[in-house]
Short mmCIF file of C-alpha atoms in Angstrom, two decimals:
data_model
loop_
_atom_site.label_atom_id
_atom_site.label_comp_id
_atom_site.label_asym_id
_atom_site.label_seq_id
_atom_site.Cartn_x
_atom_site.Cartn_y
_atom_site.Cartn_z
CA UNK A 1 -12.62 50.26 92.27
CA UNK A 2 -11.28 47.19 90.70
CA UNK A 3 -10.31 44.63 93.82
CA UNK A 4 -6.48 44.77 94.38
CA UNK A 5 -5.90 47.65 91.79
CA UNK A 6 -2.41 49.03 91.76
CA UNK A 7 -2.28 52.90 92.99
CA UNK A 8 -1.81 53.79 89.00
CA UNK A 9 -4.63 52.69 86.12
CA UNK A 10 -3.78 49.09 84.41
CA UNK A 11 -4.75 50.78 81.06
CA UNK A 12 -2.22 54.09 81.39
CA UNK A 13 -0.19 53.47 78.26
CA UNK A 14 2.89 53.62 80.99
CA UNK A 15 3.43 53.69 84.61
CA UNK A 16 6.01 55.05 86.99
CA UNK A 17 7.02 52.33 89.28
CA UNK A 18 10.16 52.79 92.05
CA UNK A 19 13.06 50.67 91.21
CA UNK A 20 14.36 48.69 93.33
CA UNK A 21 16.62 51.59 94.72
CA UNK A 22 13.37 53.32 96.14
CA UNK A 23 13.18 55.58 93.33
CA UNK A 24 10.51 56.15 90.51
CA UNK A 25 11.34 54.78 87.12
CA UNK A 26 9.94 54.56 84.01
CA UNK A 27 8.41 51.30 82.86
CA UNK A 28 6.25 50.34 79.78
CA UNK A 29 3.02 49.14 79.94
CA UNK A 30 3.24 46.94 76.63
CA UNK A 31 5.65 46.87 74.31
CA UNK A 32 5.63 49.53 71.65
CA UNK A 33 3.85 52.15 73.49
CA UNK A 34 5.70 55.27 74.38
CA UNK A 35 7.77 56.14 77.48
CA UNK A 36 6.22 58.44 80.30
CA UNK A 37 7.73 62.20 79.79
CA UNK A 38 10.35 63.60 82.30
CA UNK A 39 7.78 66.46 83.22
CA UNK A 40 5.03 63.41 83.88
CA UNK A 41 7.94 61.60 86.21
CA UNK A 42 8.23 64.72 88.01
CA UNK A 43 4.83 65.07 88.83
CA UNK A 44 4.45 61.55 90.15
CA UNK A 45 7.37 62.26 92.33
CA UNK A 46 6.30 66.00 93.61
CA UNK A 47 2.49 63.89 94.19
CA UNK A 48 4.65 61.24 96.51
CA UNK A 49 5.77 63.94 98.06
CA UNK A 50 3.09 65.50 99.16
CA UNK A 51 1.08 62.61 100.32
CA UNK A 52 4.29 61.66 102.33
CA UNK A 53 4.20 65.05 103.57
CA UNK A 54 0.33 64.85 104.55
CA UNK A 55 1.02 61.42 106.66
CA UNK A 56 3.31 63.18 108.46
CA UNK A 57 1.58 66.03 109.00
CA UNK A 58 -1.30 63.65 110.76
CA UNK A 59 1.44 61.56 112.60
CA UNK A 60 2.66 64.46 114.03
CA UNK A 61 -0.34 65.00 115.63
CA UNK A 62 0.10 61.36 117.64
CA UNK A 63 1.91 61.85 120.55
CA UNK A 64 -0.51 64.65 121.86
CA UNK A 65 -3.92 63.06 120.61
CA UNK A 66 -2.09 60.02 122.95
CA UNK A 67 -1.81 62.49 125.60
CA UNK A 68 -5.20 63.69 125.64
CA UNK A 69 -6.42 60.18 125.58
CA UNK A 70 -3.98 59.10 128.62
CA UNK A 71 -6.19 61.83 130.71
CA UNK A 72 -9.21 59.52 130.50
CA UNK A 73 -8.42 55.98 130.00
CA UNK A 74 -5.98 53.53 130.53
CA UNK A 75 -2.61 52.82 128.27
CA UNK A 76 -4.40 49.18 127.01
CA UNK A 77 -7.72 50.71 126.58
CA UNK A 78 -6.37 53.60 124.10
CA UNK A 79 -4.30 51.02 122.08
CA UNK A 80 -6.97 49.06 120.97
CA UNK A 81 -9.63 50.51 121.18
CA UNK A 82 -8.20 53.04 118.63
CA UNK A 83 -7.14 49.62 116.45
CA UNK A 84 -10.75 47.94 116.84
CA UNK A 85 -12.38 51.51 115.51
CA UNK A 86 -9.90 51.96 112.97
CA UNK A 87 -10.52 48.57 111.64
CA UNK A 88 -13.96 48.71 111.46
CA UNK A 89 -13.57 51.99 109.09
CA UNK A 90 -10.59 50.19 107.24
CA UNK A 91 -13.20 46.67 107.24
CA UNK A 92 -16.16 48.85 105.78
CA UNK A 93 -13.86 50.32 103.24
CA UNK A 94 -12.78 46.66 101.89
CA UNK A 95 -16.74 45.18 102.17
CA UNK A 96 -17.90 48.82 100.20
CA UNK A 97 -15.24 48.41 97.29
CA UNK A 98 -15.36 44.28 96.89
CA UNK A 99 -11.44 44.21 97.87
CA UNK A 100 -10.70 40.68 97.45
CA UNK A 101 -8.60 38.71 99.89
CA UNK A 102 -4.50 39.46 99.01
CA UNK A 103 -2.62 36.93 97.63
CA UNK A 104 -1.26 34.22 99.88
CA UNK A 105 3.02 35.96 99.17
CA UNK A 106 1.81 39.36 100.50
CA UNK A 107 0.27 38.36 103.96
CA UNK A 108 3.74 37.80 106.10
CA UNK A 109 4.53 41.49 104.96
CA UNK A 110 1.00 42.45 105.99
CA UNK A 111 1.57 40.27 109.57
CA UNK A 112 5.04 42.58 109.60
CA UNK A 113 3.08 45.86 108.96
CA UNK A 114 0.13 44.66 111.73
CA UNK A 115 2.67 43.91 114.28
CA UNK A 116 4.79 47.22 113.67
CA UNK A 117 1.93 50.26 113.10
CA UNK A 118 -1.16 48.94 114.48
CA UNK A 119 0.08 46.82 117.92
CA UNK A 120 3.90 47.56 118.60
CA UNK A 121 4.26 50.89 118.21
CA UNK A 122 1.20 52.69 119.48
CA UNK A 123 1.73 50.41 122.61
CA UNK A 124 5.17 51.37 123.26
CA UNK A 125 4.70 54.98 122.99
CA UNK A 126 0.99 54.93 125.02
CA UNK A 127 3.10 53.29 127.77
CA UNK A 128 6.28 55.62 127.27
CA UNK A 129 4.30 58.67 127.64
CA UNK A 130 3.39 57.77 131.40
CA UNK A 131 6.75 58.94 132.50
CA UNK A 132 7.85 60.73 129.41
CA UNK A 133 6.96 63.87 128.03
CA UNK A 134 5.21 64.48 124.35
CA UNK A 135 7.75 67.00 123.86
CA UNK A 136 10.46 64.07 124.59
CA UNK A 137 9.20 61.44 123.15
CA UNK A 138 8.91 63.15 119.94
CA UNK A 139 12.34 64.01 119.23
CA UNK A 140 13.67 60.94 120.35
CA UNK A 141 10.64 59.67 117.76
CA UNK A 142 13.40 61.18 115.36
CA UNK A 143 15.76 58.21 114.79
CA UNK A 144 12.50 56.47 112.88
CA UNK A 145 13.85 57.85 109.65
CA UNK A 146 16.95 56.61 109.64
CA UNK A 147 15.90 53.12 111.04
CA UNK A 148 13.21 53.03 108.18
CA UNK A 149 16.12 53.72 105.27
CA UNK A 150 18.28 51.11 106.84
CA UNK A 151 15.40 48.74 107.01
CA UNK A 152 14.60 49.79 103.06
CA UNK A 153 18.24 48.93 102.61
CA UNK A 154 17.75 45.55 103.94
CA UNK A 155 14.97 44.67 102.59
CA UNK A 156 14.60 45.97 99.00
CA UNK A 157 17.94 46.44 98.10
CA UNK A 158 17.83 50.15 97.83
CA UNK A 159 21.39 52.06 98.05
CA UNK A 160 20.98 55.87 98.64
CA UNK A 161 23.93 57.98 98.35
CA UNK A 162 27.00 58.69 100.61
CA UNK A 163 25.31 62.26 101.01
CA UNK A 164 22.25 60.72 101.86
CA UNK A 165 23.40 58.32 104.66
CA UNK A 166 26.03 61.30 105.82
CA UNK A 167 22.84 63.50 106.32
CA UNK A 168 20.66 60.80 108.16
CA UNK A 169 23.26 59.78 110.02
CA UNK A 170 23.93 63.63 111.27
CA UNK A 171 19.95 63.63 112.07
CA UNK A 172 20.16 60.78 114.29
CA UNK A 173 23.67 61.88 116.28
CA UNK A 174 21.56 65.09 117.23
CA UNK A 175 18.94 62.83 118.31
CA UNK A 176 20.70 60.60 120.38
CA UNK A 177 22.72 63.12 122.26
CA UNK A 178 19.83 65.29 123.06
CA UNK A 179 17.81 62.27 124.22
CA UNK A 180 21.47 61.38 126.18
CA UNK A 181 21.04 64.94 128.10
CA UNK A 182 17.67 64.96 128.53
CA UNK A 183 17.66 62.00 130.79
CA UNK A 184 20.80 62.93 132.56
CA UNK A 185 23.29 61.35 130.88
CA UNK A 186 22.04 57.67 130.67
CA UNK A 187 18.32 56.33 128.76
CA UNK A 188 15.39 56.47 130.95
CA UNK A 189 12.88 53.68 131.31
CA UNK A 190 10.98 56.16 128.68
CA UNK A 191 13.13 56.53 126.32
CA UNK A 192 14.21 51.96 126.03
CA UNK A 193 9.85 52.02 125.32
CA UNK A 194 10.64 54.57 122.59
CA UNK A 195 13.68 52.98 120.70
CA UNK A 196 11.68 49.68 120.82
CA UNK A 197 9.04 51.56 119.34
CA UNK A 198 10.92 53.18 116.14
CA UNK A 199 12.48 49.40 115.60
CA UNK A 200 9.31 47.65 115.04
CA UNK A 201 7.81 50.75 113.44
CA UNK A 202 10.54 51.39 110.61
CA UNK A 203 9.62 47.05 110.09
CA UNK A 204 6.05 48.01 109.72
CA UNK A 205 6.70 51.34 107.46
CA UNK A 206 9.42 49.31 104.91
CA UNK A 207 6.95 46.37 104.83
CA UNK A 208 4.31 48.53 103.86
CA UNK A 209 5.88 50.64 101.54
CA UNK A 210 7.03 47.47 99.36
CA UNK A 211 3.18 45.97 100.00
CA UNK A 212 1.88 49.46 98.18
CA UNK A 213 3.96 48.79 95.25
CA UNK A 214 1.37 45.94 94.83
CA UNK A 215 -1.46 47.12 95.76
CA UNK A 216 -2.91 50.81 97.18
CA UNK A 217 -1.47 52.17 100.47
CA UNK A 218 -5.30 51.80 101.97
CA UNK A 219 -5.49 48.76 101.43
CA UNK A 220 -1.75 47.80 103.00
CA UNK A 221 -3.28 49.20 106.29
CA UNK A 222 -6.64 48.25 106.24
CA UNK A 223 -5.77 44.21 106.33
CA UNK A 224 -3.23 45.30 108.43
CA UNK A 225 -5.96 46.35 110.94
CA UNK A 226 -8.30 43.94 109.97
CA UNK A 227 -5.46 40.96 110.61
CA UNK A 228 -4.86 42.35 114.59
CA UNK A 229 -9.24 42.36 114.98
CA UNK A 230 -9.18 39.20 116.96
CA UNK A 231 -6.17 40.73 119.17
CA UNK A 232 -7.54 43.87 119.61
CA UNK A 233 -11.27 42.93 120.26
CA UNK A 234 -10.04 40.71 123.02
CA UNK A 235 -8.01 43.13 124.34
CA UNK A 236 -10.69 46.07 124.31
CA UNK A 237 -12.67 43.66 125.96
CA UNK A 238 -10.31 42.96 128.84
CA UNK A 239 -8.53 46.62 129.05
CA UNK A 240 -12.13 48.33 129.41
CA UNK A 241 -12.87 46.24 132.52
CA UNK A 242 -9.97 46.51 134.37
CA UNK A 243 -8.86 49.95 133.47
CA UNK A 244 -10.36 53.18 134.55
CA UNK A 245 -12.46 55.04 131.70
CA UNK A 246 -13.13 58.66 131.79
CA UNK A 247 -14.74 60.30 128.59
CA UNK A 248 -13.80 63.47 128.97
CA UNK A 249 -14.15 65.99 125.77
CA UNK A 250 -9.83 65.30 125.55
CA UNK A 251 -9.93 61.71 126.00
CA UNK A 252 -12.35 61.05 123.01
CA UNK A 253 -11.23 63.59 120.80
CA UNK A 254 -7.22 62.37 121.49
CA UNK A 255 -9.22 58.47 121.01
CA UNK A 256 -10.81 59.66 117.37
CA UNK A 257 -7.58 61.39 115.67
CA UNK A 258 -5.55 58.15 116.52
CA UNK A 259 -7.65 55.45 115.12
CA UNK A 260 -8.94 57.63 112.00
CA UNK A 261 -6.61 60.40 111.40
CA UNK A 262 -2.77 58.74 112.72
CA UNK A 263 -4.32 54.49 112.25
CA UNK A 264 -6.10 54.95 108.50
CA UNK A 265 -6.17 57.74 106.75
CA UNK A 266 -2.46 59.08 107.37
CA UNK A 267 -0.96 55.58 106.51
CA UNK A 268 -3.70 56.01 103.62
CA UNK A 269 -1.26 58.75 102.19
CA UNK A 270 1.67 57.60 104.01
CA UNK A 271 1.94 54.33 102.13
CA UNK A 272 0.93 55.86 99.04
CA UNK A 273 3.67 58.33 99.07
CA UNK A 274 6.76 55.68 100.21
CA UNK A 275 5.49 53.74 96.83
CA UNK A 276 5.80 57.01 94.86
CA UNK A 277 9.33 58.40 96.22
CA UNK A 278 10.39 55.48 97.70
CA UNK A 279 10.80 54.44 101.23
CA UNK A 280 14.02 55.90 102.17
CA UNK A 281 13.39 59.04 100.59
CA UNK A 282 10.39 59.22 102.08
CA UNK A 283 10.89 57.85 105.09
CA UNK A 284 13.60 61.62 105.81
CA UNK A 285 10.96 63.64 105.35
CA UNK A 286 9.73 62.08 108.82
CA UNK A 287 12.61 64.91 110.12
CA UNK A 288 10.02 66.96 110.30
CA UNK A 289 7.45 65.35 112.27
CA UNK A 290 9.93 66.31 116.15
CA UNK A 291 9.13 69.96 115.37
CA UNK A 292 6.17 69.62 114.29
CA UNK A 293 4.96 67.31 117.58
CA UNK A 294 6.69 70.21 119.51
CA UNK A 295 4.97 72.88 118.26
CA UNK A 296 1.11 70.72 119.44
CA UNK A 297 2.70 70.04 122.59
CA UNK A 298 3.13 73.68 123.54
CA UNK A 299 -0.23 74.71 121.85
CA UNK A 300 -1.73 71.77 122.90
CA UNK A 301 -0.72 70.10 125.97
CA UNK A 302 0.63 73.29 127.68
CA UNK A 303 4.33 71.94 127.97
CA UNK A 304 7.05 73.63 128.59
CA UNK A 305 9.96 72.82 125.68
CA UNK A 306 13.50 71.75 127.18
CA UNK A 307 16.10 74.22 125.61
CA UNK A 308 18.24 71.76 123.62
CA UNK A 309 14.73 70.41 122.14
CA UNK A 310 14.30 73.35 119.85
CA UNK A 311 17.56 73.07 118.06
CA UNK A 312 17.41 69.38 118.09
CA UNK A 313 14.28 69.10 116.00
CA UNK A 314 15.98 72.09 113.69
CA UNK A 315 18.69 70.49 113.11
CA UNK A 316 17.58 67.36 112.00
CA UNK A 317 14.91 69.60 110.37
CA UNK A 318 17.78 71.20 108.00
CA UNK A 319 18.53 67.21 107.26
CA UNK A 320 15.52 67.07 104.64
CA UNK A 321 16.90 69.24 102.03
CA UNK A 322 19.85 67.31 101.99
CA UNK A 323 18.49 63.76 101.97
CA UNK A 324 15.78 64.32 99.31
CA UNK A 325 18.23 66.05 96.94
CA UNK A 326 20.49 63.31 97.46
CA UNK A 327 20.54 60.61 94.35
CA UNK A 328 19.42 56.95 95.24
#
């Protein structure tokens, strides 16, 4: 692998690149050379797709891997040490393939994605999920596709539909009331931890969606990671002797699935499938991931679901049909 190689070949005779609405367009190589076929299009976007799908198939798996690692160590201790052994896989990764150093533009995007999906985000919801509950904080978790299509907005200039916003916007009422009711009619400590999360997280996931237009998804993440070392090695150092550490079968297994499957390898595909379909696009199919999280708790973690929580995640569920079909 070519250091800094875009996700498609340089010699294809043409590409399909997102516009700077979020979605894929066709875009010549060199001059003369022919135009990539609708059916070709559609296949890069059904591909986006499913990688998009696949990272959130893994980061629905977060909140109870979290869970199981709560049982044996402390809220510091999981954060980074699930950062310091992600990085080293990400680090290996870069020394194996030769990746050379980004360019000096991309880094404050790369500083944006390190701060957003490796530190601020798996902090806030460790530390939520001492008073919250997985089944909770995952629908709740449910506003991070609309914040991540407003931040695409912002940022890159992309301007989905009327139908698309209408149907995001629906997802995130349902949210917001059931996370209203849940804690009695005002937020809970919990649930301030968990909008502060889905902020700086929908920062990290449009940064890195625009960074893997430049260069592959794995290696968005993997300086990401590589960027918070010093942090994170520091703060290993410092969490493991002053919190309580219990490896317990749950505790490491919950420990592993964040750093490799949730830290690297599903914002491998993650990343790879915003460039594809674009971030706000992708960014709805993220609907899914509340039921999804529901469904481990119960099989799990053993939780009992709250009534409303159910149709909540449905009903922002039924959202995804509407948003992808939606023109950008």
């Amino acid at each position: 692998m070519r250091a800094n190689d875009s996700a498609t070949a340089s010699d294809a005779i043409a590409v399909d690149t997102p516009s700077a609405a979020g979605q894929g367009a066709p875009h010549l190589a060199a001059a003369g050379t022919r135009t990539v076929a609708p059916t070709a299009h559609g296949s890069v976007a059904t591909r986006g797709v499913l990688l998009a799908a696949l990272g959130v198939a893994a980061f629905s798996l977060t909140l109870p891997a979290t869970s199981w690692a709560l049982e044996g160590m402390g809220p510091w201790t999981v954060v980074m040490l699930r950062s310091v052994l992600a990085a080293t896989l990400a680090g290996c990764a870069l020394a194996v393939f030769r990746v050379r150093v980004p360019e000096r533009r991309h880094w404050a995007g790369i500083a944006v994605v390190t701060g957003g999906v490796v530190l601020g985000f798996p902090l806030l919801t460790t530390l939520a999920l001492e008073t919250s509950t997985t089944s909770h904080a995952a629908v709740v978790i449910g506003l991070l596709p609309l914040a991540t299509a407003a931040g695409s907005a912002l940022r890159t200039g992309a301007r989905p539909s009327r139908t698309f916003w209408t149907a995001s916007l629906i997802g995130a009422v349902v949210v917001i009331g059931f996370a209203v009711q849940q804690s009695g009619g005002a937020p809970s400590h919990g649930d301030l931890l968990l909008f502060a999360a889905l902020l700086v997280c929908a920062a990290g996931y449009t940064e890195g969606g625009r960074l893997a237009r430049h260069m592959p998804g794995w290696q968005v993440i993997g300086w990401a990671l590589v960027l918070a070392l010093p942090v994170t090695v520091a703060g290993a150092a410092v969490a493991l002797s002053t919190e309580p550490l219990r490896l317990t079968a749950h505790a490491v297994g919950g420990l592993l699935w964040l750093a490799f499957g949730s830290q690297f390898l599903g914002m491998v595909v993650w990343y790879r499938g915003m460039a594809a379909i674009g971030i706000a696009k992708a960014s709805q199919l993220q609907l899914a991931q509340p039921l999804l999280t529901l469904v481990w708790s119960v099989l799990l973690l053993g939780e009992r679901l709250p009534p409303a929580a159910p149709a909540a995640a449905l009903a922002v569920l039924a959202c995804i049909a509407v948003t992808q079909r939606a023109r950008g």
